[in-house]
Tab-separated table of C-alpha atoms and ligand atoms in Angstrom:
chain	number	residue	atom	x	y	z
A	284	MET	CA	0.000	0.000	0.000
A	285	ALA	CA	2.732	2.426	1.048
A	286	LEU	CA	4.677	1.484	-2.051
A	287	ILE	CA	1.696	2.173	-4.296
A	288	LEU	CA	1.175	5.559	-2.624
A	289	ASP	CA	4.835	6.419	-3.165
A	290	LEU	CA	4.552	5.410	-6.788
A	291	LEU	CA	1.447	7.542	-7.218
A	292	LEU	CA	3.212	10.502	-5.591
A	293	LEU	CA	6.210	9.988	-7.839
A	294	LEU	CA	3.972	9.850	-10.892
A	295	GLY	CA	2.202	13.020	-9.733
A	296	ALA	CA	5.507	14.845	-9.217
A	297	ALA	CA	6.723	13.717	-12.615
A	298	SER	CA	3.617	14.870	-14.426
A	299	SER	CA	3.574	18.278	-12.704
A	300	ALA	CA	7.291	18.680	-13.468
A	301	LEU	CA	6.473	18.002	-17.109
A	302	SER	CA	3.659	20.544	-17.242
A	303	ALA	CA	5.436	23.204	-15.122
A	304	PRO	CA	7.405	24.873	-17.941
A	305	ALA	CA	4.197	25.488	-19.872
A	306	LEU	CA	2.558	27.035	-16.803
A	307	VAL	CA	5.389	29.440	-15.936
A	308	LYS	CA	6.149	30.413	-19.544
A	309	ARG	CA	6.089	34.175	-19.719
A	310	ALA	CA	5.048	36.280	-22.661
A	311	ASP	CA	7.888	37.775	-24.687
A	312	VAL	CA	8.141	41.444	-25.568
A	313	PRO	CA	6.249	41.700	-28.877
A	314	GLN	CA	8.934	41.829	-31.566
A	315	PHE	CA	7.305	44.814	-33.277
A	316	VAL	CA	7.659	46.848	-30.071
A	317	LYS	CA	11.430	46.494	-30.482
A	318	ASP	CA	11.542	46.651	-34.274
A	319	TYR	CA	9.761	50.019	-34.416
A	320	ALA	CA	11.240	51.558	-31.249
A	321	PRO	CA	12.133	55.251	-31.653
A	322	MET	CA	15.718	56.470	-32.028
A	323	VAL	CA	16.404	59.762	-30.269
A	324	TRP	CA	18.764	62.559	-31.280
A	325	LEU	CA	19.963	64.343	-28.143
A	326	HIS	CA	20.947	67.981	-28.620
A	327	SER	CA	24.649	68.606	-29.275
A	328	GLU	CA	24.916	71.148	-26.414
A	329	ASP	CA	22.699	69.388	-23.872
A	330	PRO	CA	24.660	68.476	-20.741
A	331	TYR	CA	21.592	66.752	-19.250
A	332	ASN	CA	21.602	63.212	-20.608
A	333	PRO	CA	19.278	60.264	-20.082
A	334	SER	CA	19.797	59.028	-16.528
A	335	ASP	CA	19.880	55.769	-14.619
A	336	LEU	CA	16.748	55.389	-12.500
A	337	ALA	CA	18.475	53.680	-9.561
A	338	THR	CA	21.280	56.265	-9.482
A	339	HIS	CA	18.763	59.090	-9.488
A	340	ILE	CA	16.893	57.614	-6.531
A	341	SER	CA	20.145	57.086	-4.606
A	342	HIS	CA	20.936	60.814	-4.813
A	343	THR	CA	17.562	61.878	-3.462
A	344	GLN	CA	15.636	61.708	-0.233
A	345	PRO	CA	11.854	61.679	0.089
A	346	GLU	CA	10.494	64.990	1.369
A	347	ASN	CA	7.020	66.270	2.063
A	348	ASN	CA	6.656	70.044	2.413
A	349	PHE	CA	10.488	70.313	2.508
A	350	THR	CA	10.739	67.924	5.464
A	351	VAL	CA	12.333	64.482	5.199
A	352	VAL	CA	9.682	61.745	5.415
A	353	ASP	CA	9.913	59.561	8.514
A	354	GLY	CA	9.909	55.790	8.260
A	355	ALA	CA	10.935	55.463	4.619
A	356	PRO	CA	13.014	52.402	3.759
A	357	SER	CA	16.733	52.992	3.659
A	358	PRO	CA	18.066	52.740	1.092
A	359	LEU	CA	15.215	53.660	-1.211
A	360	THR	CA	15.458	51.609	-4.400
A	361	VAL	CA	13.660	50.820	-7.640
A	362	ASP	CA	12.166	47.841	-5.785
A	363	ASN	CA	10.701	49.619	-2.771
A	364	LEU	CA	9.922	53.148	-3.996
A	365	ASN	CA	6.186	52.397	-3.872
A	366	SER	CA	6.389	51.995	-0.087
A	367	LEU	CA	6.334	55.823	-0.043
A	368	ASN	CA	2.699	55.684	-1.150
A	369	ASN	CA	1.666	54.945	2.444
A	370	LEU	CA	3.809	57.764	3.806
A	371	GLY	CA	2.401	60.698	1.857
A	372	GLY	CA	2.249	59.434	-1.732
A	373	THR	CA	1.381	62.280	-4.077
A	374	SER	CA	2.798	64.875	-1.656
A	375	ILE	CA	6.213	63.228	-1.661
A	376	TYR	CA	9.074	64.696	-3.667
A	377	LEU	CA	12.293	62.774	-4.336
A	378	THR	CA	14.504	65.681	-3.357
A	379	SER	CA	18.133	66.097	-4.336
A	380	LYS	CA	20.495	65.577	-1.409
A	381	ASP	CA	22.808	68.075	-3.145
A	382	ASP	CA	22.047	71.736	-3.753
A	383	VAL	CA	21.277	71.636	-7.493
A	384	THR	CA	22.809	75.090	-7.991
A	385	THR	CA	26.209	73.443	-7.340
A	386	ASN	CA	25.689	71.271	-10.482
A	387	PRO	CA	26.303	67.832	-8.949
A	388	SER	CA	27.526	65.578	-11.750
A	389	TRP	CA	24.795	62.924	-11.363
A	390	LEU	CA	22.329	65.433	-12.841
A	391	ASN	CA	24.188	65.028	-16.151
A	392	GLY	CA	23.157	61.377	-16.533
A	393	GLN	CA	24.838	59.058	-19.025
A	394	SER	CA	25.852	60.148	-22.512
A	395	PRO	CA	25.225	57.329	-25.036
A	396	ASP	CA	28.241	55.482	-26.466
A	397	SER	CA	28.960	55.226	-30.192
A	398	SER	CA	26.327	52.484	-30.534
A	399	GLY	CA	23.703	54.713	-28.868
A	400	SER	CA	23.607	52.713	-25.643
A	401	THR	CA	23.776	54.127	-22.120
A	402	GLY	CA	25.303	50.799	-21.032
A	403	ASN	CA	24.465	49.726	-17.488
A	404	ALA	CA	22.541	52.931	-16.905
A	405	ILE	CA	18.844	52.019	-17.289
A	406	THR	CA	17.434	55.175	-18.820
A	407	CYS	CA	14.214	53.949	-20.435
A	408	ALA	CA	11.183	51.842	-19.572
A	409	VAL	CA	8.992	50.322	-22.254
A	410	ILE	CA	5.408	49.721	-21.133
A	411	VAL	CA	3.102	47.717	-23.375
A	412	ASN	CA	-0.677	47.988	-23.131
A	413	ASP	CA	-2.216	45.168	-25.164
A	414	LYS	CA	-5.868	46.150	-25.544
A	415	GLY	CA	-6.801	43.033	-27.504
A	416	ASP	CA	-7.924	42.567	-31.111
A	417	GLY	CA	-4.432	43.504	-32.317
A	418	ASN	CA	-4.563	46.947	-30.684
A	419	VAL	CA	-1.350	47.613	-28.798
A	420	ASP	CA	-0.057	50.885	-27.364
A	421	ALA	CA	3.683	50.806	-26.635
A	422	PHE	CA	5.034	53.549	-24.402
A	423	TYR	CA	8.723	54.389	-24.562
A	424	MET	CA	9.401	56.291	-21.338
A	425	TYR	CA	12.568	58.375	-21.220
A	426	PHE	CA	14.145	59.484	-17.976
A	427	TYR	CA	16.516	62.397	-17.412
A	428	SER	CA	17.680	63.522	-13.956
A	429	TYR	CA	17.426	67.197	-14.821
A	430	ASN	CA	15.288	69.526	-16.920
A	431	TRP	CA	16.756	72.886	-17.879
A	432	GLY	CA	13.900	75.103	-19.002
A	433	GLY	CA	15.777	77.257	-21.515
A	434	GLU	CA	16.418	80.965	-22.003
A	435	VAL	CA	13.615	83.470	-22.304
A	436	VAL	CA	14.404	86.050	-24.974
A	437	VAL	CA	12.609	89.395	-25.175
A	438	LEU	CA	13.555	91.884	-27.895
A	439	GLY	CA	16.673	89.872	-28.602
A	440	LEU	CA	17.864	89.878	-24.992
A	441	ASN	CA	18.132	86.882	-22.696
A	442	VAL	CA	16.046	87.926	-19.724
A	443	GLY	CA	16.427	84.745	-17.708
A	444	ASN	CA	15.305	81.176	-17.520
A	445	PHE	CA	12.535	79.226	-15.839
A	446	ASP	CA	11.044	75.786	-15.424
A	447	ASP	CA	14.233	74.101	-14.234
A	448	HIS	CA	13.533	70.982	-12.242
A	449	VAL	CA	15.050	67.781	-10.919
A	450	GLY	CA	13.691	64.676	-12.670
A	451	ASP	CA	12.212	64.652	-16.174
A	452	TRP	CA	9.923	62.028	-17.677
A	453	GLU	CA	9.187	62.238	-21.404
A	454	HIS	CA	7.704	59.694	-23.766
A	455	ASN	CA	6.756	58.480	-27.175
A	456	MET	CA	3.780	56.211	-27.624
A	457	ILE	CA	3.355	54.113	-30.737
A	458	ARG	CA	-0.114	52.826	-31.481
A	459	PHE	CA	0.013	49.484	-33.305
A	460	ALA	CA	-2.743	47.700	-35.216
A	461	ASN	CA	-1.895	44.030	-35.780
A	462	GLY	CA	1.805	44.756	-35.368
A	463	THR	CA	1.791	47.723	-37.780
A	464	PRO	CA	2.580	51.179	-36.371
A	465	THR	CA	-0.145	53.739	-37.116
A	466	TYR	CA	0.519	56.937	-35.129
A	467	VAL	CA	3.272	58.122	-32.811
A	468	TRP	CA	2.787	60.473	-29.873
A	469	TYR	CA	5.610	62.908	-29.031
A	470	SER	CA	5.425	64.408	-25.523
A	471	GLN	CA	6.267	68.125	-25.293
A	472	HIS	CA	5.910	70.107	-22.081
A	473	ALA	CA	2.295	69.867	-20.844
A	474	ASN	CA	1.063	68.241	-24.060
A	475	GLY	CA	2.664	67.151	-27.373
A	476	GLU	CA	1.989	66.128	-30.984
A	477	ALA	CA	0.779	62.993	-32.795
A	478	PHE	CA	2.179	62.107	-36.233
A	479	LYS	CA	1.309	59.416	-38.710
A	480	TYR	CA	4.072	56.804	-38.563
A	481	ASP	CA	4.467	56.631	-42.361
A	482	ILE	CA	5.528	60.285	-42.702
A	483	LEU	CA	8.154	60.244	-39.943
A	484	ASP	CA	11.866	60.292	-40.675
A	485	LYS	CA	13.418	56.894	-40.034
A	486	ASP	CA	16.765	55.780	-38.695
A	487	THR	CA	19.338	55.376	-41.486
A	488	THR	CA	20.621	51.991	-40.283
A	489	ASN	CA	17.194	50.579	-39.442
A	490	SER	CA	14.562	52.036	-41.691
A	491	LEU	CA	11.700	50.959	-39.414
A	492	ARG	CA	12.612	53.073	-36.391
A	493	PRO	CA	11.120	56.588	-36.258
A	494	ILE	CA	13.389	59.522	-35.445
A	495	VAL	CA	12.836	61.732	-32.415
A	496	TYR	CA	14.613	64.979	-31.538
A	497	SER	CA	15.020	65.694	-27.826
A	498	ALA	CA	15.138	69.447	-27.153
A	499	ASN	CA	18.144	71.001	-25.456
A	500	GLY	CA	17.478	70.947	-21.707
A	501	SER	CA	13.693	70.482	-21.745
A	502	HIS	CA	13.841	67.128	-23.567
A	503	ALA	CA	10.519	67.841	-25.263
A	504	ASN	CA	10.252	65.401	-28.189
A	505	TYR	CA	9.931	66.674	-31.760
A	506	ALA	CA	9.683	65.006	-35.148
A	507	ILE	CA	11.994	67.416	-36.965
A	508	SER	CA	15.250	69.208	-36.256
A	509	GLY	CA	15.454	72.970	-35.741
A	510	THR	CA	13.816	75.636	-33.591
A	511	HIS	CA	10.407	75.126	-32.013
A	512	ASP	CA	8.505	77.991	-30.436
A	513	HIS	CA	6.527	77.033	-27.425
A	514	THR	CA	4.281	79.502	-25.744
A	515	ILE	CA	4.584	80.552	-22.145
A	516	PRO	CA	1.746	78.925	-20.219
A	517	ASN	CA	-1.055	81.348	-19.348
A	518	LEU	CA	0.718	84.331	-20.860
A	519	ASN	CA	-0.006	85.783	-24.268
A	520	LEU	CA	2.846	87.714	-25.793
A	521	PRO	CA	2.677	89.350	-29.216
A	522	ASP	CA	5.670	87.644	-30.803
A	523	ASN	CA	6.984	84.161	-31.180
A	524	GLY	CA	10.642	83.466	-30.561
A	525	ILE	CA	10.420	84.258	-26.853
A	526	LEU	CA	10.785	80.761	-25.516
A	527	ASP	CA	12.182	78.297	-28.016
A	528	ASP	CA	13.147	74.653	-27.939
A	529	TYR	CA	16.244	73.768	-29.978
A	530	THR	CA	16.808	70.369	-31.559
A	531	ASP	CA	19.659	69.029	-33.677
A	532	GLN	CA	21.473	65.809	-34.527
A	533	GLY	CA	23.804	65.893	-31.535
A	534	ARG	CA	24.271	62.383	-30.204
A	535	LEU	CA	22.104	59.427	-31.200
A	536	TRP	CA	20.464	57.551	-28.329
A	537	ASP	CA	18.929	54.090	-28.686
A	538	PRO	CA	16.567	54.067	-25.689
A	539	ILE	CA	15.767	50.359	-25.773
A	540	ALA	CA	19.456	49.379	-25.622
A	541	SER	CA	19.312	49.988	-21.832
A	542	ALA	CA	15.692	49.578	-20.887
A	543	TRP	CA	13.310	47.548	-18.773
A	544	PHE	CA	10.277	46.069	-20.545
A	545	TYR	CA	6.859	45.630	-18.935
A	546	SER	CA	3.395	44.595	-19.888
A	547	TYR	CA	0.623	46.625	-18.311
A	548	THR	CA	-3.030	46.122	-17.505
A	549	PRO	CA	-5.149	49.036	-16.293
A	550	SER	CA	-7.548	47.436	-13.860
A	551	PRO	CA	-6.247	46.513	-11.484
A	552	GLU	CA	-3.186	48.562	-12.422
A	553	THR	CA	-0.489	45.942	-12.916
A	554	TYR	CA	3.013	46.024	-14.365
A	555	THR	CA	4.677	42.731	-15.186
A	556	ALA	CA	8.321	42.524	-16.184
A	557	TYR	CA	8.638	40.466	-19.359
A	558	ASP	CA	11.946	39.061	-18.101
A	559	GLY	CA	10.420	38.219	-14.704
A	560	SER	CA	13.182	40.097	-12.891
A	561	SER	CA	13.162	43.811	-13.790
A	562	PRO	CA	11.976	45.837	-10.780
A	563	THR	CA	8.335	46.897	-10.667
A	564	GLY	CA	8.016	48.686	-7.301
A	565	TRP	CA	9.077	52.061	-8.693
A	566	LEU	CA	6.270	52.005	-11.288
A	567	TYR	CA	3.611	52.183	-8.559
A	568	PHE	CA	5.163	55.222	-6.800
A	569	ASN	CA	2.657	58.038	-7.079
A	570	GLY	CA	4.833	60.927	-5.913
A	571	GLN	CA	7.224	63.232	-7.746
A	572	TRP	CA	10.657	62.436	-9.166
A	573	GLY	CA	12.336	65.700	-8.158
A	574	ASP	CA	12.419	68.570	-5.702
A	575	GLN	CA	9.277	70.463	-4.819
A	576	GLN	CA	9.162	73.993	-6.240
A	577	TYR	CA	11.310	76.084	-3.927
A	578	PRO	CA	9.350	78.758	-2.049
A	579	ASP	CA	9.924	82.424	-2.905
A	580	SER	CA	11.770	82.740	0.396
A	581	ASP	CA	14.430	80.320	-0.885
A	582	PRO	CA	17.394	82.384	-2.133
A	583	ARG	CA	17.708	80.075	-5.200
A	584	GLN	CA	14.226	80.900	-6.372
A	585	THR	CA	13.393	83.756	-8.769
A	586	GLU	CA	10.380	84.548	-10.911
A	587	LEU	CA	9.995	85.642	-14.503
A	588	PHE	CA	6.559	86.688	-15.786
A	589	GLY	CA	5.089	84.908	-12.794
A	590	GLN	CA	6.864	81.637	-13.632
A	591	ALA	CA	9.265	80.134	-11.120
A	592	LYS	CA	12.860	79.493	-12.154
A	593	TYR	CA	12.719	76.225	-10.212
A	594	SER	CA	9.483	74.279	-10.610
A	595	SER	CA	8.480	70.943	-9.117
A	596	GLY	CA	9.647	67.571	-10.376
A	597	PRO	CA	7.196	65.425	-12.396
A	598	THR	CA	5.179	62.340	-11.610
A	599	GLY	CA	6.234	59.051	-13.194
A	600	PRO	CA	4.982	56.842	-16.064
A	601	ARG	CA	1.790	55.700	-14.314
A	602	ASP	CA	0.531	59.291	-14.577
A	603	LYS	CA	0.900	59.439	-18.399
A	604	ASP	CA	-2.496	58.071	-19.374
A	605	LEU	CA	-1.300	54.563	-20.124
A	606	ASP	CA	-4.837	53.455	-20.988
A	607	ARG	CA	-5.680	56.398	-23.228
A	608	THR	CA	-8.463	56.374	-25.779
A	609	ASN	CA	-6.749	58.588	-28.343
A	610	VAL	CA	-3.157	58.649	-29.485
A	611	CYS	CA	-2.900	61.837	-27.409
A	612	PRO	CA	-3.360	61.721	-23.640
A	613	ASP	CA	-6.983	62.161	-22.560
A	614	ASN	CA	-6.231	65.653	-21.229
A	615	GLY	CA	-9.046	67.646	-22.768
A	616	ASN	CA	-6.968	69.131	-25.593
A	617	ASP	CA	-7.933	68.416	-29.204
A	618	CYS	CA	-6.122	65.374	-30.548
A	619	ILE	CA	-4.764	66.384	-33.947
A	620	LEU	CA	-3.446	63.433	-35.958
A	621	ARG	CA	-0.854	65.087	-38.189
A	622	ASP	CA	0.007	63.679	-41.595
A	623	VAL	CA	2.504	66.415	-42.461
A	624	LEU	CA	5.812	66.811	-40.614
A	625	GLY	CA	6.243	70.074	-38.734
A	626	PRO	CA	7.898	71.793	-35.789
B	192	NAG	C1	21.763	74.239	-24.431
B	192	NAG	O1	21.638	74.235	-23.024
B	192	NAG	C2	22.765	74.706	-22.327
B	192	NAG	C3	22.451	74.684	-20.847
B	192	NAG	O2	22.006	73.458	-20.401
B	192	NAG	C4	23.105	76.109	-22.754
B	192	NAG	O3	24.287	76.518	-22.122
B	192	NAG	C5	23.260	76.183	-24.259
B	192	NAG	O4	23.437	77.530	-24.644
B	192	NAG	C6	22.018	75.653	-24.918
B	192	NAG	N1	22.170	75.658	-26.372
B	192	NAG	C7	21.171	76.053	-27.177
B	192	NAG	C8	21.434	76.024	-28.635
B	192	NAG	O5	20.085	76.408	-26.751
B	193	NAG	C1	4.673	73.221	5.528
B	193	NAG	O1	5.561	73.528	6.580
B	193	NAG	C2	5.421	74.858	7.097
B	193	NAG	C3	6.462	75.068	8.200
B	193	NAG	O2	7.672	74.539	7.862
B	193	NAG	C4	4.027	75.061	7.660
B	193	NAG	O3	3.892	76.390	8.068
B	193	NAG	C5	2.997	74.750	6.597
B	193	NAG	O4	1.713	74.799	7.166
B	193	NAG	C6	3.237	73.348	6.024
B	193	NAG	N1	2.319	73.119	4.915
B	193	NAG	C7	1.613	72.013	4.805
B	193	NAG	C8	0.698	71.919	3.598
B	193	NAG	O5	1.694	71.104	5.590
């Protein structure tokens, strides 16, 4: 009897061992998400490169109203960042331990090598929302440790700069239908532009990959090189050319060469690493990735046309409308699907 039981147990173990690989088999990153991934031209004069997420976190401390948060894990990492959600969440700012006016070198991130890779510095996260029926939105999230807002020029004179902040999340989103790219979203400041994939410039070595120009300092994403006027929020001035973004073919960055890849479902909000090991905790963090806007009483702070020189750091990928209806974020602005290239 005991022998028969043992045999049955052995048989059971053997059969579950046989079926186990099928059960734990993970989905692979859809090949088209890699094949059509954007290539990004960083500006030739931009000292603020794509930045390693873990390094960024290690140079910050969580603050709420300019006070260090009690009870946060130490060290804070890409694995446990979401534990801050119970300690203040949206009011928490990952605040530079260094005074940013002293230009600590970690703000400069990692310049890509000759192949476009930032090496061990993980500077991008790819988040794939498979909506079924062949409809897939792939988000290419770009991270920079610092945003320099640019010079404001009035009557040909530089009058100052504003909108500098620690931490900068930008993105492209490619909407696929049955593995074919249709439209590409380019994030720019509070909004952005959507272009038809077919009209976009493509990488010269891989003709499938659309070209993106990252603006000097602000890292707003554009489809063409050159100068891009962008208006001052809530302020109408008679001329253009006051606050411009500059793009050029500085250094070529291949964001997916050093990236983590995740699949995403909206409800319940879930991120799953395709490789089963890339960290997911940081994706659930609902606070800000840089310092809170310094108060007027802070000697570093100045104002220009009512805009602060130092503004607050941004929220992370989860706040970028990952389950959007249109190619544009569902932010109330018109979603123009452009079929002509432009600034
Ligand atoms: C690019 O940004 C740097 C500061 O980060 C600035 O010194 C330089 O003049 C800018 N270049 C252009 C063309 O805007
Ligand atoms: C922030 O801290 C200051 C004192 O440091 C206090 O006066 C103010 O009420 C606090 N604000 C909030 C929203 O807690």
